[in-house]
Amino acid sequence: MSIPENLKYTNSHEWLQIDGDVATIGITDHAQAELGDIVYLELPEAGRVLQKEEVFGTVESVKAVSELYSPVSGEVIETNAPLCDATETINKDPYNTAWLLKVRVSKTDELDGLLDSKTYSKLLEE
Amino acid sequence: MDITEINESLLRTPLYSVHTDLKARITPFAGWEMPLQYSGILNEVTGVREHSGLFDVSHMCRVRILGSDAGDFIQYLTSNDSHRLTNGTGQYSLLLNDQGGIKDDILQFRISEEEYFLILNAGNARKDLDWILSHKPASVSLEDITRETAMIAWQGPDALKQCASLFKLYYPPLERYQIKKLSYKNQNLLVSRTGYTGEDGCEITAPADFALILWREIMELGVTPCGLGARDILRIEAGFPLYGHEIEEDVFPREAGLAWAVIIDKGKFIGSDAIIENNREKAEKRSIGILATDKTIPRQGYPIIADEHEVGFVTSGTYSPTLKCGVGCVRVNAPYAKAGRTVFVEIRGKLYPVSTIEKHKMLSLSKGD
């Protein structure tokens, strides 16, 4: 199970890449493996303002529906809309090409609550 | 996402070790630890539609009904006309309750005049067995062979040819719904040309301690191992009902499109009076298939909206790897159960259009018929 060291994680299996006040968000390798073949993705419009833990979209595998929760508060500045027509990319490359959205973080202290790769790795072992 | 905890009291089929060897994802189902998927559900569904797949269906309940009155008892117990069966043939049938609702859907085979073989849904096994025992006359005996045997479904356009080759039989080895006793490597197998995927194929009941060998021999022919995930999608694509979805104790057969399996003029049977009474009234609900017209996926329980009213709900729904769109089955007020209409499915508060289609025609769309 791949868990890149340069990313931050949540216990609901999202990953974040932090660059200044912009967070790029996706779902982890573990999340895609648990879901199985992903066949549907719904993302928000750019410009939408999200609160921490608000539902921002939906990902569906053949057998399961899973809501996506925003790990941070802030405005959606960009989404990976082409991914909605190539959802199998989330299974193949969850950390790179299959990023879901970029958020301008409004409450940077929320970043302190995120997990590092070691803590997330331990979470998966439990 | 929650990791499912496996309860230790769950039953395991004789093929359990093959599932763990193949790194299947295991899921609890109807009291059994069953494989949900092996290589991935999409790959498994495609394997069955294009070539062949094999499924461990040992969790399904297998019972022999024995005795000189077995035939008359089956005729009274179930809704289809078992007197039409000759030795070595079977049919789809229903167990009805006294109100005419569906207790379970089953396969029934006539092995001989004094021996019938029933296959019941795993989730209904205890309920069905109690029902059968409470109705059977003393002259009929029931033998549950579920735990001493395994059952393998072998399905797909290549399955019967492979089956004929493995067992060294002429092709086709069986007619549809035929069942044969077969001796293979000194083991007694029961092979029927049946299945629940919409593809041709067979189902094999084998002694529990021979199941692993048989499974491996079939896999070596290049057959794709398939889990319950693929099995469910294959039956939805084919428009077949499943207990707990399209059929339940309070659903009449004609509401589920199963009136063809209820033969009223064969004489009195359990539920027949209630069915005759119900047939005098117009059916309120009907079942029909749906196809999504965009990328959305209908799921069980989603409301169906037409003319700005809720007119029913989705009984089964999934993404179809074969049709490359969302498909499903709905139970709606009868006037809306006509093919070729547009109705709406409500998903997370939004309405999406879906077109209605006769259930058995969904799969033929992919074959260009």
Tab-separated table of C-alpha atoms in Angstrom:
chain	number	residue	atom	x	y	z
A	1	MET	CA	0.000	0.000	0.000
A	2	SER	CA	1.558	3.254	-1.110
A	3	ILE	CA	1.709	6.168	1.405
A	4	PRO	CA	3.976	8.971	0.080
A	5	GLU	CA	5.948	10.746	2.808
A	6	ASN	CA	5.479	14.243	1.387
A	7	LEU	CA	1.688	14.225	1.820
A	8	LYS	CA	-0.677	14.790	4.753
A	9	TYR	CA	-3.602	12.456	5.507
A	10	THR	CA	-6.956	12.239	7.254
A	11	ASN	CA	-8.452	9.307	9.105
A	12	SER	CA	-11.229	9.278	6.487
A	13	HIS	CA	-8.560	8.385	3.872
A	14	GLU	CA	-8.077	11.640	1.981
A	15	TRP	CA	-4.600	12.936	1.157
A	16	LEU	CA	-3.483	16.586	0.945
A	17	GLN	CA	-0.474	18.161	-0.676
A	18	ILE	CA	0.142	21.536	0.938
A	19	ASP	CA	1.720	24.294	-1.136
A	20	GLY	CA	1.569	27.636	0.743
A	21	ASP	CA	-2.146	28.166	1.428
A	22	VAL	CA	-3.291	25.834	-1.377
A	23	ALA	CA	-4.211	22.229	-0.552
A	24	THR	CA	-4.482	19.678	-3.353
A	25	ILE	CA	-6.820	16.906	-2.203
A	26	GLY	CA	-7.397	13.319	-3.293
A	27	ILE	CA	-8.233	9.886	-1.884
A	28	THR	CA	-5.560	7.465	-0.725
A	29	ASP	CA	-4.365	4.209	-2.246
A	30	HIS	CA	-6.072	2.412	0.643
A	31	ALA	CA	-9.363	4.199	-0.104
A	32	GLN	CA	-9.342	3.263	-3.797
A	33	ALA	CA	-8.450	-0.343	-2.958
A	34	GLU	CA	-11.283	-0.580	-0.434
A	35	LEU	CA	-13.781	0.862	-2.907
A	36	GLY	CA	-12.762	-1.340	-5.826
A	37	ASP	CA	-13.357	-0.359	-9.466
A	38	ILE	CA	-14.420	3.301	-9.405
A	39	VAL	CA	-17.054	4.168	-12.019
A	40	TYR	CA	-18.542	7.521	-10.958
A	41	LEU	CA	-17.192	10.775	-9.564
A	42	GLU	CA	-19.023	13.981	-8.717
A	43	LEU	CA	-16.999	17.093	-7.910
A	44	PRO	CA	-18.058	20.606	-6.790
A	45	GLU	CA	-17.902	23.735	-8.952
A	46	ALA	CA	-14.858	25.969	-8.596
A	47	GLY	CA	-15.685	28.938	-6.372
A	48	ARG	CA	-17.667	26.936	-3.844
A	49	VAL	CA	-16.658	27.632	-0.254
A	50	LEU	CA	-16.302	24.471	1.835
A	51	GLN	CA	-16.324	24.067	5.593
A	52	LYS	CA	-14.097	21.447	7.196
A	53	GLU	CA	-15.794	17.997	7.070
A	54	GLU	CA	-18.441	19.218	4.605
A	55	VAL	CA	-19.399	16.784	1.825
A	56	PHE	CA	-17.850	18.104	-1.405
A	57	GLY	CA	-18.591	15.233	-3.751
A	58	THR	CA	-19.303	11.556	-4.245
A	59	VAL	CA	-17.246	8.666	-5.490
A	60	GLU	CA	-18.917	5.392	-6.481
A	61	SER	CA	-17.422	2.029	-7.239
A	62	VAL	CA	-19.429	-0.708	-8.892
A	63	LYS	CA	-20.735	-1.813	-5.494
A	64	ALA	CA	-20.332	1.132	-3.127
A	65	VAL	CA	-21.250	4.795	-2.755
A	66	SER	CA	-18.870	6.929	-0.699
A	67	GLU	CA	-19.172	10.615	0.123
A	68	LEU	CA	-16.086	12.807	-0.014
A	69	TYR	CA	-15.411	15.073	2.974
A	70	SER	CA	-13.331	18.223	2.850
A	71	PRO	CA	-10.412	17.933	5.296
A	72	VAL	CA	-10.067	21.747	5.473
A	73	SER	CA	-12.153	24.919	5.139
A	74	GLY	CA	-11.672	27.142	2.119
A	75	GLU	CA	-12.642	28.037	-1.432
A	76	VAL	CA	-12.414	25.507	-4.259
A	77	ILE	CA	-10.076	27.141	-6.787
A	78	GLU	CA	-9.790	24.272	-9.273
A	79	THR	CA	-11.208	20.787	-9.823
A	80	ASN	CA	-9.911	17.874	-11.862
A	81	ALA	CA	-13.097	17.728	-13.968
A	82	PRO	CA	-11.671	15.473	-16.754
A	83	LEU	CA	-11.285	12.770	-14.093
A	84	CYS	CA	-15.093	12.365	-14.063
A	85	ASP	CA	-14.797	10.774	-17.529
A	86	ALA	CA	-11.747	8.657	-16.602
A	87	THR	CA	-12.594	7.415	-13.115
A	88	GLU	CA	-10.412	4.296	-13.458
A	89	THR	CA	-7.444	6.693	-13.095
A	90	ILE	CA	-8.326	6.985	-9.378
A	91	ASN	CA	-7.678	3.243	-8.998
A	92	LYS	CA	-4.470	3.366	-11.047
A	93	ASP	CA	-2.796	6.541	-9.825
A	94	PRO	CA	-4.563	7.942	-6.754
A	95	TYR	CA	-1.774	10.347	-5.687
A	96	ASN	CA	-0.772	12.033	-8.917
A	97	THR	CA	-3.033	12.274	-11.966
A	98	ALA	CA	-6.112	11.508	-9.856
A	99	TRP	CA	-6.068	14.590	-7.634
A	100	LEU	CA	-9.660	15.770	-7.103
A	101	LEU	CA	-9.593	19.459	-6.189
A	102	LYS	CA	-7.478	22.399	-5.013
A	103	VAL	CA	-8.687	24.468	-2.088
A	104	ARG	CA	-7.384	27.857	-0.865
A	105	VAL	CA	-7.192	27.099	2.857
A	106	SER	CA	-8.938	29.769	4.957
A	107	LYS	CA	-8.058	28.397	8.403
A	108	THR	CA	-4.422	27.343	8.252
A	109	ASP	CA	-4.504	26.061	11.846
A	110	GLU	CA	-6.696	23.217	10.545
A	111	LEU	CA	-3.585	21.883	8.798
A	112	ASP	CA	-2.018	21.109	12.195
A	113	GLY	CA	-4.652	18.427	12.816
A	114	LEU	CA	-3.701	16.427	9.707
A	115	LEU	CA	-1.808	13.137	9.944
A	116	ASP	CA	1.713	12.600	8.613
A	117	SER	CA	2.535	9.487	6.565
A	118	LYS	CA	3.835	7.539	9.580
A	119	THR	CA	0.712	8.178	11.666
A	120	TYR	CA	-1.549	7.341	8.714
A	121	SER	CA	0.402	4.165	8.079
A	122	LYS	CA	-0.123	3.146	11.717
A	123	LEU	CA	-3.829	3.898	11.392
A	124	LEU	CA	-4.056	1.420	8.516
A	125	GLU	CA	-2.264	-1.274	10.513
A	126	GLU	CA	-4.793	-1.074	13.364
B	1	MET	CA	-14.568	3.718	5.303
B	2	ASP	CA	-15.025	0.877	7.766
B	3	ILE	CA	-13.164	-2.383	7.590
B	4	THR	CA	-15.717	-5.134	8.008
B	5	GLU	CA	-15.122	-7.350	10.999
B	6	ILE	CA	-15.629	-10.996	10.248
B	7	ASN	CA	-17.724	-12.733	12.866
B	8	GLU	CA	-16.195	-16.048	13.894
B	9	SER	CA	-19.556	-17.803	13.957
B	10	LEU	CA	-19.908	-17.414	10.199
B	11	LEU	CA	-19.873	-20.581	8.113
B	12	ARG	CA	-17.194	-21.352	5.525
B	13	THR	CA	-17.759	-23.279	2.309
B	14	PRO	CA	-15.508	-26.235	1.351
B	15	LEU	CA	-13.841	-23.794	-1.096
B	16	TYR	CA	-12.870	-21.203	1.527
B	17	SER	CA	-9.130	-21.944	1.296
B	18	VAL	CA	-9.124	-21.408	-2.462
B	19	HIS	CA	-10.635	-17.946	-1.934
B	20	THR	CA	-7.942	-16.922	0.540
B	21	ASP	CA	-5.221	-18.455	-1.704
B	22	LEU	CA	-6.552	-16.304	-4.558
B	23	LYS	CA	-6.531	-13.265	-2.222
B	24	ALA	CA	-10.257	-12.733	-2.583
B	25	ARG	CA	-11.862	-10.008	-0.548
B	26	ILE	CA	-14.115	-11.898	1.871
B	27	THR	CA	-17.488	-10.551	2.965
B	28	PRO	CA	-20.146	-11.876	5.348
B	29	PHE	CA	-23.247	-12.913	3.377
B	30	ALA	CA	-26.338	-14.700	4.727
B	31	GLY	CA	-24.331	-16.246	7.571
B	32	TRP	CA	-21.386	-17.308	5.392
B	33	GLU	CA	-17.934	-15.902	4.711
B	34	MET	CA	-18.044	-15.502	0.940
B	35	PRO	CA	-15.707	-14.035	-1.704
B	36	LEU	CA	-16.898	-10.568	-2.765
B	37	GLN	CA	-14.295	-10.217	-5.511
B	38	TYR	CA	-10.951	-11.587	-6.685
B	39	SER	CA	-9.308	-9.632	-9.538
B	40	GLY	CA	-11.945	-6.879	-9.546
B	41	ILE	CA	-15.660	-6.838	-10.246
B	42	LEU	CA	-15.424	-5.223	-13.704
B	43	ASN	CA	-12.875	-7.783	-14.875
B	44	GLU	CA	-14.945	-10.652	-13.486
B	45	VAL	CA	-18.194	-9.493	-15.125
B	46	THR	CA	-16.421	-9.108	-18.471
B	47	GLY	CA	-14.859	-12.548	-18.022
B	48	VAL	CA	-18.314	-14.125	-17.733
B	49	ARG	CA	-19.892	-12.124	-20.581
B	50	GLU	CA	-17.026	-12.800	-23.012
B	51	HIS	CA	-15.651	-16.220	-21.988
B	52	SER	CA	-16.526	-17.980	-18.745
B	53	GLY	CA	-16.414	-17.561	-14.987
B	54	LEU	CA	-16.825	-19.784	-11.965
B	55	PHE	CA	-18.548	-18.974	-8.703
B	56	ASP	CA	-18.613	-20.668	-5.327
B	57	VAL	CA	-22.355	-20.867	-4.615
B	58	SER	CA	-21.998	-23.523	-1.912
B	59	HIS	CA	-23.828	-21.227	0.521
B	60	MET	CA	-27.087	-21.869	-1.346
B	61	CYS	CA	-29.264	-24.426	0.423
B	62	ARG	CA	-29.553	-27.819	-1.287
B	63	VAL	CA	-32.215	-30.265	-0.172
B	64	ARG	CA	-33.471	-33.623	-1.403
B	65	ILE	CA	-37.191	-34.333	-1.054
B	66	LEU	CA	-37.724	-38.084	-0.937
B	67	GLY	CA	-40.620	-40.500	-0.837
B	68	SER	CA	-43.436	-41.938	-2.919
B	69	ASP	CA	-45.513	-38.759	-2.355
B	70	ALA	CA	-42.618	-36.370	-3.136
B	71	GLY	CA	-44.094	-35.306	-6.506
B	72	ASP	CA	-47.519	-34.432	-5.119
B	73	PHE	CA	-45.894	-32.617	-2.196
B	74	ILE	CA	-43.713	-30.443	-4.490
B	75	GLN	CA	-46.794	-29.675	-6.599
B	76	TYR	CA	-48.607	-28.447	-3.450
B	77	LEU	CA	-45.568	-26.689	-1.934
B	78	THR	CA	-44.509	-24.577	-4.927
B	79	SER	CA	-46.172	-22.385	-7.562
B	80	ASN	CA	-44.865	-23.756	-10.866
B	81	ASP	CA	-46.286	-26.958	-12.384
B	82	SER	CA	-43.854	-29.669	-11.298
B	83	HIS	CA	-46.006	-32.322	-12.960
B	84	ARG	CA	-44.613	-31.036	-16.264
B	85	LEU	CA	-41.157	-32.221	-15.208
B	86	THR	CA	-39.776	-35.493	-16.492
B	87	ASN	CA	-36.944	-37.351	-14.750
B	88	GLY	CA	-33.734	-35.315	-14.984
B	89	THR	CA	-35.322	-31.907	-15.634
B	90	GLY	CA	-35.949	-28.836	-13.522
B	91	GLN	CA	-37.709	-25.468	-13.446
B	92	TYR	CA	-37.716	-22.098	-11.711
B	93	SER	CA	-40.469	-21.914	-9.114
B	94	LEU	CA	-41.688	-19.961	-6.083
B	95	LEU	CA	-42.508	-20.750	-2.502
B	96	LEU	CA	-45.585	-18.639	-1.679
B	97	ASN	CA	-46.980	-17.815	1.747
B	98	ASP	CA	-50.690	-18.201	2.569
B	99	GLN	CA	-51.294	-14.583	1.503
B	100	GLY	CA	-49.852	-15.264	-1.972
B	101	GLY	CA	-46.664	-13.288	-1.271
B	102	ILE	CA	-43.252	-14.653	-2.253
B	103	LYS	CA	-41.432	-16.576	0.477
B	104	ASP	CA	-38.527	-17.429	-1.812
B	105	ASP	CA	-37.646	-18.181	-5.406
B	106	ILE	CA	-36.143	-21.611	-5.978
B	107	LEU	CA	-34.997	-24.174	-8.509
B	108	GLN	CA	-36.713	-27.539	-8.373
B	109	PHE	CA	-35.513	-30.660	-10.180
B	110	ARG	CA	-37.172	-34.034	-10.593
B	111	ILE	CA	-34.402	-36.615	-10.233
B	112	SER	CA	-36.843	-39.531	-10.214
B	113	GLU	CA	-40.468	-40.135	-9.332
B	114	GLU	CA	-39.481	-40.430	-5.670
B	115	GLU	CA	-36.667	-37.882	-5.518
B	116	TYR	CA	-36.759	-34.114	-6.052
B	117	PHE	CA	-33.856	-31.696	-5.580
B	118	LEU	CA	-34.418	-28.090	-4.466
B	119	ILE	CA	-32.023	-25.136	-4.422
B	120	LEU	CA	-33.028	-22.368	-2.001
B	121	ASN	CA	-31.543	-18.941	-1.290
B	122	ALA	CA	-28.962	-18.986	1.519
B	123	GLY	CA	-30.564	-16.034	3.292
B	124	ASN	CA	-33.916	-17.834	3.409
B	125	ALA	CA	-32.611	-21.339	4.145
B	126	ARG	CA	-33.752	-21.619	7.780
B	127	LYS	CA	-37.125	-20.007	7.057
B	128	ASP	CA	-37.717	-22.199	3.986
B	129	LEU	CA	-36.696	-25.436	5.710
B	130	ASP	CA	-39.036	-24.707	8.640
B	131	TRP	CA	-41.815	-23.943	6.141
B	132	ILE	CA	-41.239	-27.133	4.172
B	133	LEU	CA	-41.019	-29.278	7.329
B	134	SER	CA	-44.231	-27.779	8.722
B	135	HIS	CA	-46.142	-28.675	5.534
B	136	LYS	CA	-44.679	-32.027	4.526
B	137	PRO	CA	-46.615	-35.228	5.076
B	138	ALA	CA	-45.048	-38.039	7.104
B	139	SER	CA	-44.578	-40.057	3.908
B	140	VAL	CA	-42.085	-37.493	2.567
B	141	SER	CA	-38.615	-36.961	4.011
B	142	LEU	CA	-36.261	-34.028	3.626
B	143	GLU	CA	-32.477	-34.287	3.498
B	144	ASP	CA	-30.399	-31.097	3.707
B	145	ILE	CA	-27.142	-31.816	1.835
B	146	THR	CA	-25.805	-28.240	1.934
B	147	ARG	CA	-22.916	-28.887	4.331
B	148	GLU	CA	-21.762	-32.214	2.883
B	149	THR	CA	-21.526	-30.829	-0.664
B	150	ALA	CA	-20.191	-27.799	-2.523
B	151	MET	CA	-21.849	-26.054	-5.453
B	152	ILE	CA	-20.024	-24.355	-8.288
B	153	ALA	CA	-21.687	-22.196	-10.959
B	154	TRP	CA	-19.790	-22.197	-14.284
B	155	GLN	CA	-21.181	-19.488	-16.543
B	156	GLY	CA	-20.435	-17.769	-19.830
B	157	PRO	CA	-20.496	-18.367	-23.593
B	158	ASP	CA	-17.529	-20.798	-23.341
B	159	ALA	CA	-18.695	-22.608	-20.190
B	160	LEU	CA	-20.665	-25.500	-21.692
B	161	LYS	CA	-17.978	-26.362	-24.255
B	162	GLN	CA	-15.358	-26.364	-21.508
B	163	CYS	CA	-17.662	-28.436	-19.309
B	164	ALA	CA	-18.203	-31.009	-22.075
B	165	SER	CA	-14.460	-31.208	-22.613
B	166	LEU	CA	-13.586	-31.610	-18.908
B	167	PHE	CA	-16.164	-34.345	-18.338
B	168	LYS	CA	-15.593	-35.918	-21.796
B	169	LEU	CA	-19.202	-35.477	-22.907
B	170	TYR	CA	-20.648	-34.615	-26.313
B	171	TYR	CA	-21.581	-30.964	-26.808
B	172	PRO	CA	-24.007	-29.799	-25.587
B	173	PRO	CA	-23.667	-31.940	-22.473
B	174	LEU	CA	-27.169	-31.005	-21.290
B	175	GLU	CA	-30.369	-29.383	-22.511
B	176	ARG	CA	-31.543	-26.239	-20.726
B	177	TYR	CA	-32.786	-27.059	-17.216
B	178	GLN	CA	-31.676	-30.657	-17.603
B	179	ILE	CA	-29.868	-32.245	-14.634
B	180	LYS	CA	-27.579	-35.283	-14.777
B	181	LYS	CA	-25.801	-37.483	-12.275
B	182	LEU	CA	-22.249	-37.847	-13.419
B	183	SER	CA	-19.363	-39.954	-12.189
B	184	TYR	CA	-16.051	-38.109	-12.508
B	185	LYS	CA	-12.856	-39.457	-10.926
B	186	ASN	CA	-15.035	-41.808	-8.858
B	187	GLN	CA	-16.970	-38.861	-7.444
B	188	ASN	CA	-20.729	-38.423	-7.829
B	189	LEU	CA	-21.569	-35.031	-9.319
B	190	LEU	CA	-24.936	-33.491	-10.018
B	191	VAL	CA	-24.707	-31.195	-13.063
B	192	SER	CA	-27.532	-28.989	-14.350
B	193	ARG	CA	-27.672	-26.542	-17.262
B	194	THR	CA	-28.812	-23.635	-15.111
B	195	GLY	CA	-27.435	-20.394	-13.709
B	196	TYR	CA	-28.326	-16.838	-12.834
B	197	THR	CA	-26.105	-14.621	-14.955
B	198	GLY	CA	-27.996	-14.357	-18.255
B	199	GLU	CA	-25.307	-16.528	-19.884
B	200	ASP	CA	-25.448	-20.213	-20.709
B	201	GLY	CA	-23.585	-22.554	-18.388
B	202	CYS	CA	-24.015	-25.138	-15.705
B	203	GLU	CA	-24.111	-25.611	-11.948
B	204	ILE	CA	-22.332	-28.525	-10.303
B	205	THR	CA	-23.020	-30.047	-6.895
B	206	ALA	CA	-20.008	-32.081	-5.736
B	207	PRO	CA	-18.933	-33.851	-2.527
B	208	ALA	CA	-17.400	-31.290	-0.132
B	209	ASP	CA	-13.994	-33.000	-0.065
B	210	PHE	CA	-13.757	-33.051	-3.880
B	211	ALA	CA	-14.656	-29.371	-4.378
B	212	LEU	CA	-11.092	-27.991	-4.214
B	213	ILE	CA	-9.844	-30.409	-6.861
B	214	LEU	CA	-12.776	-29.677	-9.153
B	215	TRP	CA	-12.435	-25.896	-8.736
B	216	ARG	CA	-8.710	-26.016	-9.581
B	217	GLU	CA	-9.305	-28.209	-12.638
B	218	ILE	CA	-11.916	-25.776	-13.948
B	219	MET	CA	-9.668	-22.763	-13.256
B	220	GLU	CA	-6.854	-24.413	-15.204
B	221	LEU	CA	-9.079	-24.223	-18.297
B	222	GLY	CA	-8.731	-20.430	-18.107
B	223	VAL	CA	-12.023	-19.754	-16.337
B	224	THR	CA	-12.221	-16.499	-14.327
B	225	PRO	CA	-13.000	-16.917	-10.608
B	226	CYS	CA	-15.863	-14.566	-9.742
B	227	GLY	CA	-17.247	-13.314	-6.440
B	228	LEU	CA	-20.655	-12.276	-5.201
B	229	GLY	CA	-20.088	-8.706	-6.447
B	230	ALA	CA	-19.922	-9.840	-10.065
B	231	ARG	CA	-22.758	-12.319	-9.516
B	232	ASP	CA	-25.095	-9.551	-8.355
B	233	ILE	CA	-24.255	-7.284	-11.299
B	234	LEU	CA	-24.665	-10.118	-13.813
B	235	ARG	CA	-28.150	-10.935	-12.523
B	236	ILE	CA	-29.198	-7.262	-12.478
B	237	GLU	CA	-28.016	-6.831	-16.095
B	238	ALA	CA	-30.017	-9.935	-17.013
B	239	GLY	CA	-33.117	-8.539	-15.262
B	240	PHE	CA	-33.377	-11.445	-12.806
B	241	PRO	CA	-35.069	-10.875	-9.432
B	242	LEU	CA	-33.374	-11.430	-6.070
B	243	TYR	CA	-35.073	-11.988	-2.729
B	244	GLY	CA	-34.801	-8.857	-0.564
B	245	HIS	CA	-34.783	-6.678	-3.672
B	246	GLU	CA	-37.459	-7.404	-6.290
B	247	ILE	CA	-39.235	-10.065	-4.259
B	248	GLU	CA	-40.325	-10.246	-0.615
B	249	GLU	CA	-43.036	-11.840	1.513
B	250	ASP	CA	-45.418	-8.946	0.801
B	251	VAL	CA	-44.834	-8.835	-2.970
B	252	PHE	CA	-47.211	-10.772	-5.235
B	253	PRO	CA	-45.610	-12.690	-8.117
B	254	ARG	CA	-47.242	-10.547	-10.816
B	255	GLU	CA	-45.904	-7.391	-9.127
B	256	ALA	CA	-42.407	-8.806	-9.666
B	257	GLY	CA	-43.073	-9.964	-13.244
B	258	LEU	CA	-43.202	-13.611	-12.104
B	259	ALA	CA	-46.817	-14.534	-12.932
B	260	TRP	CA	-45.403	-17.001	-15.509
B	261	ALA	CA	-44.025	-19.105	-12.636
B	262	VAL	CA	-47.459	-19.411	-10.963
B	263	ILE	CA	-49.642	-22.021	-12.636
B	264	ILE	CA	-53.109	-21.383	-11.213
B	265	ASP	CA	-54.920	-24.088	-13.183
B	266	LYS	CA	-52.726	-26.920	-11.887
B	267	GLY	CA	-54.949	-27.282	-8.780
B	268	LYS	CA	-54.731	-26.138	-5.195
B	269	PHE	CA	-51.311	-25.229	-3.787
B	270	ILE	CA	-50.009	-23.062	-0.950
B	271	GLY	CA	-51.025	-19.460	-1.689
B	272	SER	CA	-53.257	-20.315	-4.676
B	273	ASP	CA	-56.509	-19.072	-3.091
B	274	ALA	CA	-54.914	-15.740	-2.217
B	275	ILE	CA	-53.445	-15.412	-5.725
B	276	ILE	CA	-56.861	-16.054	-7.348
B	277	GLU	CA	-58.385	-13.445	-5.032
B	278	ASN	CA	-55.623	-10.927	-5.805
B	279	ASN	CA	-55.861	-11.497	-9.566
B	280	ARG	CA	-59.459	-10.173	-9.492
B	281	GLU	CA	-58.064	-6.736	-8.672
B	282	LYS	CA	-55.795	-4.579	-10.779
B	283	ALA	CA	-52.142	-4.903	-9.779
B	284	GLU	CA	-51.070	-1.742	-8.024
B	285	LYS	CA	-47.338	-2.154	-8.502
B	286	ARG	CA	-45.275	-3.529	-11.338
B	287	SER	CA	-41.606	-4.171	-11.925
B	288	ILE	CA	-39.623	-2.830	-14.887
B	289	GLY	CA	-36.000	-2.218	-15.852
B	290	ILE	CA	-34.313	1.175	-16.142
B	291	LEU	CA	-31.294	2.484	-18.013
B	292	ALA	CA	-29.534	5.677	-16.957
B	293	THR	CA	-29.222	8.217	-19.753
B	294	ASP	CA	-26.194	9.967	-18.227
B	295	LYS	CA	-23.394	8.817	-15.926
B	296	THR	CA	-25.506	8.392	-12.787
B	297	ILE	CA	-25.946	5.040	-11.047
B	298	PRO	CA	-29.319	4.028	-9.585
B	299	ARG	CA	-29.075	2.195	-6.238
B	300	GLN	CA	-31.578	0.201	-4.177
B	301	GLY	CA	-34.045	2.446	-2.334
B	302	TYR	CA	-33.661	5.580	-4.488
B	303	PRO	CA	-37.111	7.133	-5.202
B	304	ILE	CA	-38.600	7.125	-8.717
B	305	ILE	CA	-40.362	10.345	-9.689
B	306	ALA	CA	-42.804	10.869	-12.578
B	307	ASP	CA	-45.402	13.593	-13.189
B	308	GLU	CA	-43.919	15.359	-10.150
B	309	HIS	CA	-44.884	12.515	-7.802
B	310	GLU	CA	-43.004	9.679	-6.196
B	311	VAL	CA	-44.316	6.616	-8.080
B	312	GLY	CA	-41.986	3.901	-6.768
B	313	PHE	CA	-38.397	3.082	-5.949
B	314	VAL	CA	-35.313	1.269	-7.188
B	315	THR	CA	-35.229	-2.397	-6.075
B	316	SER	CA	-31.749	-3.126	-7.530
B	317	GLY	CA	-29.290	-0.856	-9.233
B	318	THR	CA	-25.678	-0.825	-10.302
B	319	TYR	CA	-23.231	0.361	-12.883
B	320	SER	CA	-23.335	-2.105	-15.775
B	321	PRO	CA	-19.861	-2.960	-17.103
B	322	THR	CA	-21.557	-4.607	-20.095
B	323	LEU	CA	-23.803	-1.683	-21.114
B	324	LYS	CA	-21.375	0.968	-19.742
B	325	CYS	CA	-24.136	2.850	-17.933
B	326	GLY	CA	-26.263	2.682	-14.804
B	327	VAL	CA	-28.953	-0.016	-14.902
B	328	GLY	CA	-31.534	-1.242	-12.466
B	329	CYS	CA	-34.934	-2.552	-11.693
B	330	VAL	CA	-37.742	-0.482	-10.161
B	331	ARG	CA	-41.090	-1.241	-8.517
B	332	VAL	CA	-43.518	1.502	-9.560
B	333	ASN	CA	-47.252	2.215	-9.711
B	334	ALA	CA	-48.588	0.071	-12.538
B	335	PRO	CA	-49.354	2.871	-15.059
B	336	TYR	CA	-45.665	3.870	-15.060
B	337	ALA	CA	-44.340	0.351	-15.675
B	338	LYS	CA	-44.408	0.659	-19.449
B	339	ALA	CA	-41.273	0.340	-21.542
B	340	GLY	CA	-39.941	3.328	-23.433
B	341	ARG	CA	-40.931	6.046	-20.948
B	342	THR	CA	-38.704	8.563	-19.234
B	343	VAL	CA	-38.985	8.705	-15.455
B	344	PHE	CA	-36.629	10.282	-12.939
B	345	VAL	CA	-34.497	8.765	-10.239
B	346	GLU	CA	-33.772	10.930	-7.207
B	347	ILE	CA	-30.114	10.734	-6.222
B	348	ARG	CA	-28.872	12.828	-3.299
B	349	GLY	CA	-31.737	15.286	-3.714
B	350	LYS	CA	-31.396	15.762	-7.495
B	351	LEU	CA	-33.498	14.251	-10.289
B	352	TYR	CA	-31.853	12.377	-13.151
B	353	PRO	CA	-33.738	10.965	-16.185
B	354	VAL	CA	-33.758	7.205	-16.802
B	355	SER	CA	-35.588	5.299	-19.530
B	356	THR	CA	-37.752	2.293	-18.764
B	357	ILE	CA	-37.109	-0.983	-20.564
B	358	GLU	CA	-38.418	-4.529	-20.276
B	359	LYS	CA	-36.053	-6.283	-17.875
B	360	HIS	CA	-35.150	-9.189	-20.139
B	361	LYS	CA	-34.210	-6.784	-22.954
B	362	MET	CA	-31.488	-4.869	-21.080
B	363	LEU	CA	-28.736	-7.343	-21.772
B	364	SER	CA	-29.669	-7.791	-25.443
B	365	LEU	CA	-28.863	-4.091	-26.009
B	366	SER	CA	-25.182	-4.945	-25.658
B	367	LYS	CA	-25.523	-7.714	-28.224
B	368	GLY	CA	-27.053	-5.340	-30.773
B	369	ASP	CA	-30.377	-7.224	-30.989
